[in-house]
Amino acid sequence: RVHMYEVIMHTNSEYFDVLDIGIPNFTKFGMDLGNTTLITDVKPKFDFKSTYIYENKLPYASRLLTALQTIDSSNVILLHEDFILYNTVQTNKLIELDGWLSKNPSYDFIRFMKSAESLDVKGPIENTWISTNQFAIQATLFRKDFLSSYLTKYSKHSIWDLEKEAKNNSHNGLYWYNNEPKRGAVHYDSSLFPCMATAVYKGRWCAEYVKELITMFPKFDFTKRGWV
């Protein structure tokens, strides 16, 4: 496969049960470990392009920032282990969007799904819309220099604090929306990158995806984490 973008995926050993069921789907539905860097506190059993090991005391933003410095591509997809794929990714469209973002430096990112957007303004590409959020922990194709700048500005921030700062920053981003159904209170499904957003919430399995999880992983014991 030919990629222009690279992928970084954040995880922690406390979520290796999630990683264990998510990675087979990651490759099954079109993504590639060969262009993916894993950010983790303990080396997992899977072979990624590279693995960045962090100390747990390091803030979330600094973890991502340090890993970004090892990425050569101009754009990067940010994921977490619980963004479990449940259908096929439009990989050709990802490559197309990546090329477009590289040629249009006035735009900072393309988020792969609609979430809490206050306006519906069409974007410059088919099925894209102008985003009213800046940084959200969702599957997103970022311009690497923008993401690096944002993380540098808030290098001491936790994952939740980074999202709160989004309201205080100007940006020029897009999100994908092609009339997909709403899932829960905030997020919509994505035909571009059909992932769970997210499979785990506050340490427990998210009941919004109970049908997909139980159907795809019938032998997995979901009672250990429970549901929320």
PDB file of C-alpha atoms in Angstrom:
ATOM      1  CA  ARG A   1       0.000   0.000   0.000  1.00  0.00           C
ATOM      2  CA  VAL A   2       1.098   3.547  -0.703  1.00  0.00           C
ATOM      3  CA  HIS A   3       0.477   6.134   2.007  1.00  0.00           C
ATOM      4  CA  MET A   4       1.262   9.819   2.207  1.00  0.00           C
ATOM      5  CA  TYR A   5      -0.040  10.137   5.752  1.00  0.00           C
ATOM      6  CA  GLU A   6       1.074   8.212   8.831  1.00  0.00           C
ATOM      7  CA  VAL A   7      -0.968   7.082  11.819  1.00  0.00           C
ATOM      8  CA  ILE A   8      -0.284   7.582  15.523  1.00  0.00           C
ATOM      9  CA  MET A   9      -2.330   5.582  18.014  1.00  0.00           C
ATOM     10  CA  HIS A  10      -2.300   6.294  21.741  1.00  0.00           C
ATOM     11  CA  THR A  11      -2.898   3.556  24.300  1.00  0.00           C
ATOM     12  CA  ASN A  12      -2.003   2.441  27.812  1.00  0.00           C
ATOM     13  CA  SER A  13      -1.394  -1.037  29.195  1.00  0.00           C
ATOM     14  CA  GLU A  14      -4.599  -0.712  31.238  1.00  0.00           C
ATOM     15  CA  TYR A  15      -6.399  -0.807  27.875  1.00  0.00           C
ATOM     16  CA  PHE A  16      -4.533  -3.692  26.267  1.00  0.00           C
ATOM     17  CA  ASP A  17      -7.722  -5.780  26.382  1.00  0.00           C
ATOM     18  CA  VAL A  18      -9.249  -3.151  24.093  1.00  0.00           C
ATOM     19  CA  LEU A  19      -6.149  -3.079  21.895  1.00  0.00           C
ATOM     20  CA  ASP A  20      -6.218  -6.886  21.617  1.00  0.00           C
ATOM     21  CA  ILE A  21      -9.650  -6.943  20.005  1.00  0.00           C
ATOM     22  CA  GLY A  22      -9.280  -3.662  18.140  1.00  0.00           C
ATOM     23  CA  ILE A  23      -6.074  -4.294  16.186  1.00  0.00           C
ATOM     24  CA  PRO A  24      -7.385  -7.312  14.209  1.00  0.00           C
ATOM     25  CA  ASN A  25     -10.300  -5.131  13.075  1.00  0.00           C
ATOM     26  CA  PHE A  26      -7.891  -2.273  12.309  1.00  0.00           C
ATOM     27  CA  THR A  27      -6.159  -4.388   9.673  1.00  0.00           C
ATOM     28  CA  LYS A  28      -9.275  -6.310   8.606  1.00  0.00           C
ATOM     29  CA  PHE A  29     -11.081  -3.116   7.633  1.00  0.00           C
ATOM     30  CA  GLY A  30      -8.292  -1.554   5.606  1.00  0.00           C
ATOM     31  CA  MET A  31      -5.730   0.105   7.879  1.00  0.00           C
ATOM     32  CA  ASP A  32      -2.046  -0.784   8.059  1.00  0.00           C
ATOM     33  CA  LEU A  33       0.224  -1.372  11.065  1.00  0.00           C
ATOM     34  CA  GLY A  34       3.139  -0.742   8.698  1.00  0.00           C
ATOM     35  CA  ASN A  35       2.525   3.022   8.756  1.00  0.00           C
ATOM     36  CA  THR A  36       1.282   3.229  12.353  1.00  0.00           C
ATOM     37  CA  THR A  37       3.244   4.394  15.401  1.00  0.00           C
ATOM     38  CA  LEU A  38       1.926   3.195  18.754  1.00  0.00           C
ATOM     39  CA  ILE A  39       2.268   5.479  21.791  1.00  0.00           C
ATOM     40  CA  THR A  40       2.190   3.308  24.928  1.00  0.00           C
ATOM     41  CA  ASP A  41       3.666   2.751  28.379  1.00  0.00           C
ATOM     42  CA  VAL A  42       4.413  -0.946  27.754  1.00  0.00           C
ATOM     43  CA  LYS A  43       5.379  -2.689  24.512  1.00  0.00           C
ATOM     44  CA  PRO A  44       2.414  -4.712  23.177  1.00  0.00           C
ATOM     45  CA  LYS A  45       2.373  -8.028  21.369  1.00  0.00           C
ATOM     46  CA  PHE A  46       1.622  -6.420  17.989  1.00  0.00           C
ATOM     47  CA  ASP A  47       4.269  -5.204  15.544  1.00  0.00           C
ATOM     48  CA  PHE A  48       3.805  -1.589  14.501  1.00  0.00           C
ATOM     49  CA  LYS A  49       5.988   0.557  12.276  1.00  0.00           C
ATOM     50  CA  SER A  50       7.401   1.948  15.509  1.00  0.00           C
ATOM     51  CA  THR A  51       6.503   2.034  19.190  1.00  0.00           C
ATOM     52  CA  TYR A  52       7.092   5.049  21.433  1.00  0.00           C
ATOM     53  CA  ILE A  53       7.264   4.098  25.125  1.00  0.00           C
ATOM     54  CA  TYR A  54       6.308   6.842  27.578  1.00  0.00           C
ATOM     55  CA  GLU A  55       6.377   7.134  31.367  1.00  0.00           C
ATOM     56  CA  ASN A  56       2.884   7.416  32.836  1.00  0.00           C
ATOM     57  CA  LYS A  57       3.768  10.641  34.633  1.00  0.00           C
ATOM     58  CA  LEU A  58       4.299  12.349  31.251  1.00  0.00           C
ATOM     59  CA  PRO A  59       1.273  14.520  30.295  1.00  0.00           C
ATOM     60  CA  TYR A  60      -0.852  13.306  27.416  1.00  0.00           C
ATOM     61  CA  ALA A  61       0.024  16.255  25.187  1.00  0.00           C
ATOM     62  CA  SER A  62       3.756  15.700  25.680  1.00  0.00           C
ATOM     63  CA  ARG A  63       3.402  12.017  24.809  1.00  0.00           C
ATOM     64  CA  LEU A  64       1.838  12.865  21.463  1.00  0.00           C
ATOM     65  CA  LEU A  65       4.282  15.672  20.800  1.00  0.00           C
ATOM     66  CA  THR A  66       7.345  13.491  21.372  1.00  0.00           C
ATOM     67  CA  ALA A  67       5.973  10.755  19.116  1.00  0.00           C
ATOM     68  CA  LEU A  68       5.129  13.295  16.404  1.00  0.00           C
ATOM     69  CA  GLN A  69       8.798  14.234  16.170  1.00  0.00           C
ATOM     70  CA  THR A  70       9.505  10.761  14.747  1.00  0.00           C
ATOM     71  CA  ILE A  71       6.908  11.122  11.969  1.00  0.00           C
ATOM     72  CA  ASP A  72       8.164  12.035   8.489  1.00  0.00           C
ATOM     73  CA  SER A  73       4.865  12.667   6.714  1.00  0.00           C
ATOM     74  CA  SER A  74       3.306  16.125   6.493  1.00  0.00           C
ATOM     75  CA  ASN A  75      -0.049  14.821   7.748  1.00  0.00           C
ATOM     76  CA  VAL A  76      -0.945  12.368  10.491  1.00  0.00           C
ATOM     77  CA  ILE A  77      -4.073  10.509  11.584  1.00  0.00           C
ATOM     78  CA  LEU A  78      -4.596  10.583  15.353  1.00  0.00           C
ATOM     79  CA  LEU A  79      -6.326   7.565  16.885  1.00  0.00           C
ATOM     80  CA  HIS A  80      -6.853   5.827  20.229  1.00  0.00           C
ATOM     81  CA  GLU A  81      -7.041   2.098  20.813  1.00  0.00           C
ATOM     82  CA  ASP A  82     -10.774   2.254  21.528  1.00  0.00           C
ATOM     83  CA  PHE A  83     -11.630   3.796  18.162  1.00  0.00           C
ATOM     84  CA  ILE A  84     -12.468   0.237  17.106  1.00  0.00           C
ATOM     85  CA  LEU A  85     -13.389  -0.156  13.449  1.00  0.00           C
ATOM     86  CA  TYR A  86     -16.618  -2.022  12.696  1.00  0.00           C
ATOM     87  CA  ASN A  87     -16.759  -1.617   8.915  1.00  0.00           C
ATOM     88  CA  THR A  88     -14.481  -0.986   5.932  1.00  0.00           C
ATOM     89  CA  VAL A  89     -12.531   2.268   5.783  1.00  0.00           C
ATOM     90  CA  GLN A  90     -12.667   4.265   2.546  1.00  0.00           C
ATOM     91  CA  THR A  91      -8.886   4.145   2.226  1.00  0.00           C
ATOM     92  CA  ASN A  92      -8.838   5.638  -1.275  1.00  0.00           C
ATOM     93  CA  LYS A  93     -10.833   8.587   0.038  1.00  0.00           C
ATOM     94  CA  LEU A  94      -8.391   8.958   2.950  1.00  0.00           C
ATOM     95  CA  ILE A  95      -5.516   9.186   0.496  1.00  0.00           C
ATOM     96  CA  GLU A  96      -7.489  11.708  -1.569  1.00  0.00           C
ATOM     97  CA  LEU A  97      -8.234  13.852   1.503  1.00  0.00           C
ATOM     98  CA  ASP A  98      -4.621  13.605   2.610  1.00  0.00           C
ATOM     99  CA  GLY A  99      -3.467  14.893  -0.771  1.00  0.00           C
ATOM    100  CA  TRP A 100      -5.997  17.716  -0.639  1.00  0.00           C
ATOM    101  CA  LEU A 101      -4.894  18.768   2.861  1.00  0.00           C
ATOM    102  CA  SER A 102      -1.262  18.811   1.733  1.00  0.00           C
ATOM    103  CA  LYS A 103      -2.147  21.158  -1.138  1.00  0.00           C
ATOM    104  CA  ASN A 104      -4.327  23.464   0.970  1.00  0.00           C
ATOM    105  CA  PRO A 105      -2.198  24.683   3.888  1.00  0.00           C
ATOM    106  CA  SER A 106      -4.852  27.117   5.096  1.00  0.00           C
ATOM    107  CA  TYR A 107      -6.740  24.119   6.509  1.00  0.00           C
ATOM    108  CA  ASP A 108      -5.550  22.427   9.699  1.00  0.00           C
ATOM    109  CA  PHE A 109      -7.433  19.132   9.889  1.00  0.00           C
ATOM    110  CA  ILE A 110     -10.234  16.913   8.596  1.00  0.00           C
ATOM    111  CA  ARG A 111     -12.157  15.103  11.329  1.00  0.00           C
ATOM    112  CA  PHE A 112     -13.685  11.820  10.204  1.00  0.00           C
ATOM    113  CA  MET A 113     -17.133  12.325  11.753  1.00  0.00           C
ATOM    114  CA  LYS A 114     -19.600  14.964  12.848  1.00  0.00           C
ATOM    115  CA  SER A 115     -19.918  15.710  16.555  1.00  0.00           C
ATOM    116  CA  ALA A 116     -20.971  18.784  18.557  1.00  0.00           C
ATOM    117  CA  GLU A 117     -20.983  21.308  15.726  1.00  0.00           C
ATOM    118  CA  SER A 118     -22.865  24.572  16.192  1.00  0.00           C
ATOM    119  CA  LEU A 119     -23.182  25.382  12.477  1.00  0.00           C
ATOM    120  CA  ASP A 120     -23.718  23.416   9.274  1.00  0.00           C
ATOM    121  CA  VAL A 121     -21.607  25.174   6.653  1.00  0.00           C
ATOM    122  CA  LYS A 122     -20.490  23.195   3.628  1.00  0.00           C
ATOM    123  CA  GLY A 123     -16.775  22.738   3.130  1.00  0.00           C
ATOM    124  CA  PRO A 124     -14.705  22.913  -0.074  1.00  0.00           C
ATOM    125  CA  ILE A 125     -14.731  19.134  -0.647  1.00  0.00           C
ATOM    126  CA  GLU A 126     -17.702  16.832  -1.190  1.00  0.00           C
ATOM    127  CA  ASN A 127     -19.175  15.570   2.108  1.00  0.00           C
ATOM    128  CA  THR A 128     -17.066  17.946   4.220  1.00  0.00           C
ATOM    129  CA  TRP A 129     -18.266  20.753   6.453  1.00  0.00           C
ATOM    130  CA  ILE A 130     -16.607  23.637   8.279  1.00  0.00           C
ATOM    131  CA  SER A 131     -15.739  22.585  11.836  1.00  0.00           C
ATOM    132  CA  THR A 132     -16.556  24.766  14.841  1.00  0.00           C
ATOM    133  CA  ASN A 133     -14.277  22.691  17.106  1.00  0.00           C
ATOM    134  CA  GLN A 134     -10.491  22.818  17.059  1.00  0.00           C
ATOM    135  CA  PHE A 135      -9.102  19.878  18.959  1.00  0.00           C
ATOM    136  CA  ALA A 136     -11.264  16.854  19.675  1.00  0.00           C
ATOM    137  CA  ILE A 137     -10.147  13.386  20.695  1.00  0.00           C
ATOM    138  CA  GLN A 138     -11.676  11.757  17.651  1.00  0.00           C
ATOM    139  CA  ALA A 139     -10.332  10.069  14.545  1.00  0.00           C
ATOM    140  CA  THR A 140      -8.830  13.001  12.639  1.00  0.00           C
ATOM    141  CA  LEU A 141      -6.376  13.701   9.833  1.00  0.00           C
ATOM    142  CA  PHE A 142      -4.200  16.570  11.077  1.00  0.00           C
ATOM    143  CA  ARG A 143      -1.657  18.712   9.377  1.00  0.00           C
ATOM    144  CA  LYS A 144       1.367  17.695  11.430  1.00  0.00           C
ATOM    145  CA  ASP A 145       2.711  21.228  11.885  1.00  0.00           C
ATOM    146  CA  PHE A 146      -0.666  22.399  13.223  1.00  0.00           C
ATOM    147  CA  LEU A 147      -0.964  19.484  15.663  1.00  0.00           C
ATOM    148  CA  SER A 148       2.628  19.965  16.821  1.00  0.00           C
ATOM    149  CA  SER A 149       2.028  23.670  17.408  1.00  0.00           C
ATOM    150  CA  TYR A 150      -1.155  23.011  19.372  1.00  0.00           C
ATOM    151  CA  LEU A 151       0.470  20.342  21.540  1.00  0.00           C
ATOM    152  CA  THR A 152       3.519  22.539  22.153  1.00  0.00           C
ATOM    153  CA  LYS A 153       1.272  25.354  23.334  1.00  0.00           C
ATOM    154  CA  TYR A 154      -0.418  23.010  25.831  1.00  0.00           C
ATOM    155  CA  SER A 155       2.343  20.486  26.471  1.00  0.00           C
ATOM    156  CA  LYS A 156       1.389  20.032  30.157  1.00  0.00           C
ATOM    157  CA  HIS A 157      -2.261  19.314  29.412  1.00  0.00           C
ATOM    158  CA  SER A 158      -4.209  16.147  29.986  1.00  0.00           C
ATOM    159  CA  ILE A 159      -6.374  14.634  27.287  1.00  0.00           C
ATOM    160  CA  TRP A 160      -9.481  16.376  28.648  1.00  0.00           C
ATOM    161  CA  ASP A 161      -7.810  19.757  29.110  1.00  0.00           C
ATOM    162  CA  LEU A 162      -6.713  19.754  25.469  1.00  0.00           C
ATOM    163  CA  GLU A 163     -10.315  19.560  24.308  1.00  0.00           C
ATOM    164  CA  LYS A 164     -11.382  22.364  26.659  1.00  0.00           C
ATOM    165  CA  GLU A 165      -8.779  24.688  25.126  1.00  0.00           C
ATOM    166  CA  ALA A 166     -10.362  24.254  21.690  1.00  0.00           C
ATOM    167  CA  LYS A 167     -12.848  27.016  22.420  1.00  0.00           C
ATOM    168  CA  ASN A 168     -10.036  29.519  22.961  1.00  0.00           C
ATOM    169  CA  ASN A 169      -8.242  29.004  19.653  1.00  0.00           C
ATOM    170  CA  SER A 170      -8.893  30.004  16.086  1.00  0.00           C
ATOM    171  CA  HIS A 171      -8.682  27.263  13.495  1.00  0.00           C
ATOM    172  CA  ASN A 172      -9.690  26.265  10.012  1.00  0.00           C
ATOM    173  CA  GLY A 173     -10.782  22.650  10.035  1.00  0.00           C
ATOM    174  CA  LEU A 174     -13.279  20.388   8.320  1.00  0.00           C
ATOM    175  CA  TYR A 175     -15.309  17.354   9.301  1.00  0.00           C
ATOM    176  CA  TRP A 176     -16.814  14.532   7.260  1.00  0.00           C
ATOM    177  CA  TYR A 177     -20.583  14.112   7.188  1.00  0.00           C
ATOM    178  CA  ASN A 178     -22.589  12.269   4.558  1.00  0.00           C
ATOM    179  CA  ASN A 179     -25.994  12.016   6.262  1.00  0.00           C
ATOM    180  CA  GLU A 180     -24.872   9.225   8.582  1.00  0.00           C
ATOM    181  CA  PRO A 181     -27.158   8.506  11.573  1.00  0.00           C
ATOM    182  CA  LYS A 182     -26.552   9.994  14.996  1.00  0.00           C
ATOM    183  CA  ARG A 183     -25.099   7.694  17.626  1.00  0.00           C
ATOM    184  CA  GLY A 184     -25.926   8.656  21.204  1.00  0.00           C
ATOM    185  CA  ALA A 185     -26.044  12.251  22.410  1.00  0.00           C
ATOM    186  CA  VAL A 186     -23.204  13.831  20.440  1.00  0.00           C
ATOM    187  CA  HIS A 187     -21.503  11.771  17.730  1.00  0.00           C
ATOM    188  CA  TYR A 188     -22.585  10.596  14.318  1.00  0.00           C
ATOM    189  CA  ASP A 189     -21.488   7.430  12.544  1.00  0.00           C
ATOM    190  CA  SER A 190     -18.924   7.770   9.762  1.00  0.00           C
ATOM    191  CA  SER A 191     -19.029   6.098   6.359  1.00  0.00           C
ATOM    192  CA  LEU A 192     -15.479   7.360   5.775  1.00  0.00           C
ATOM    193  CA  PHE A 193     -13.860   5.844   8.867  1.00  0.00           C
ATOM    194  CA  PRO A 194     -16.465   3.644  10.598  1.00  0.00           C
ATOM    195  CA  CYS A 195     -15.061   3.553  14.117  1.00  0.00           C
ATOM    196  CA  MET A 196     -16.505   3.642  17.610  1.00  0.00           C
ATOM    197  CA  ALA A 197     -16.345   7.036  19.278  1.00  0.00           C
ATOM    198  CA  THR A 198     -15.520   5.576  21.648  1.00  0.00           C
ATOM    199  CA  ALA A 199     -15.726   1.885  22.544  1.00  0.00           C
ATOM    200  CA  VAL A 200     -14.782   2.629  26.164  1.00  0.00           C
ATOM    201  CA  TYR A 201     -16.131   5.463  28.317  1.00  0.00           C
ATOM    202  CA  LYS A 202     -14.740   6.096  31.813  1.00  0.00           C
ATOM    203  CA  GLY A 203     -13.186   2.642  31.826  1.00  0.00           C
ATOM    204  CA  ARG A 204     -16.329   0.735  30.845  1.00  0.00           C
ATOM    205  CA  TRP A 205     -17.653  -0.500  27.520  1.00  0.00           C
ATOM    206  CA  CYS A 206     -19.917   2.017  25.809  1.00  0.00           C
ATOM    207  CA  ALA A 207     -23.448   0.622  25.447  1.00  0.00           C
ATOM    208  CA  GLU A 208     -23.966   2.700  22.299  1.00  0.00           C
ATOM    209  CA  TYR A 209     -21.924   0.021  20.511  1.00  0.00           C
ATOM    210  CA  VAL A 210     -23.180  -3.047  22.350  1.00  0.00           C
ATOM    211  CA  LYS A 211     -24.619  -4.610  19.180  1.00  0.00           C
ATOM    212  CA  GLU A 212     -21.386  -4.237  17.179  1.00  0.00           C
ATOM    213  CA  LEU A 213     -19.132  -5.334  20.030  1.00  0.00           C
ATOM    214  CA  ILE A 214     -21.048  -8.471  20.941  1.00  0.00           C
ATOM    215  CA  THR A 215     -21.576  -9.442  17.304  1.00  0.00           C
ATOM    216  CA  MET A 216     -17.908  -8.996  16.326  1.00  0.00           C
ATOM    217  CA  PHE A 217     -16.410 -10.470  19.493  1.00  0.00           C
ATOM    218  CA  PRO A 218     -18.864 -13.147  20.708  1.00  0.00           C
ATOM    219  CA  LYS A 219     -16.262 -14.959  22.837  1.00  0.00           C
ATOM    220  CA  PHE A 220     -14.918 -11.859  24.580  1.00  0.00           C
ATOM    221  CA  ASP A 221     -15.796 -11.296  28.242  1.00  0.00           C
ATOM    222  CA  PHE A 222     -17.275  -7.813  28.421  1.00  0.00           C
ATOM    223  CA  THR A 223     -18.326  -8.269  32.051  1.00  0.00           C
ATOM    224  CA  LYS A 224     -14.818  -7.501  33.346  1.00  0.00           C
ATOM    225  CA  ARG A 225     -15.199  -3.826  32.454  1.00  0.00           C
ATOM    226  CA  GLY A 226     -18.966  -3.727  32.466  1.00  0.00           C
ATOM    227  CA  TRP A 227     -21.147  -1.359  30.444  1.00  0.00           C
ATOM    228  CA  VAL A 228     -22.064   2.279  30.695  1.00  0.00           C
TER     229      VAL A 228
END
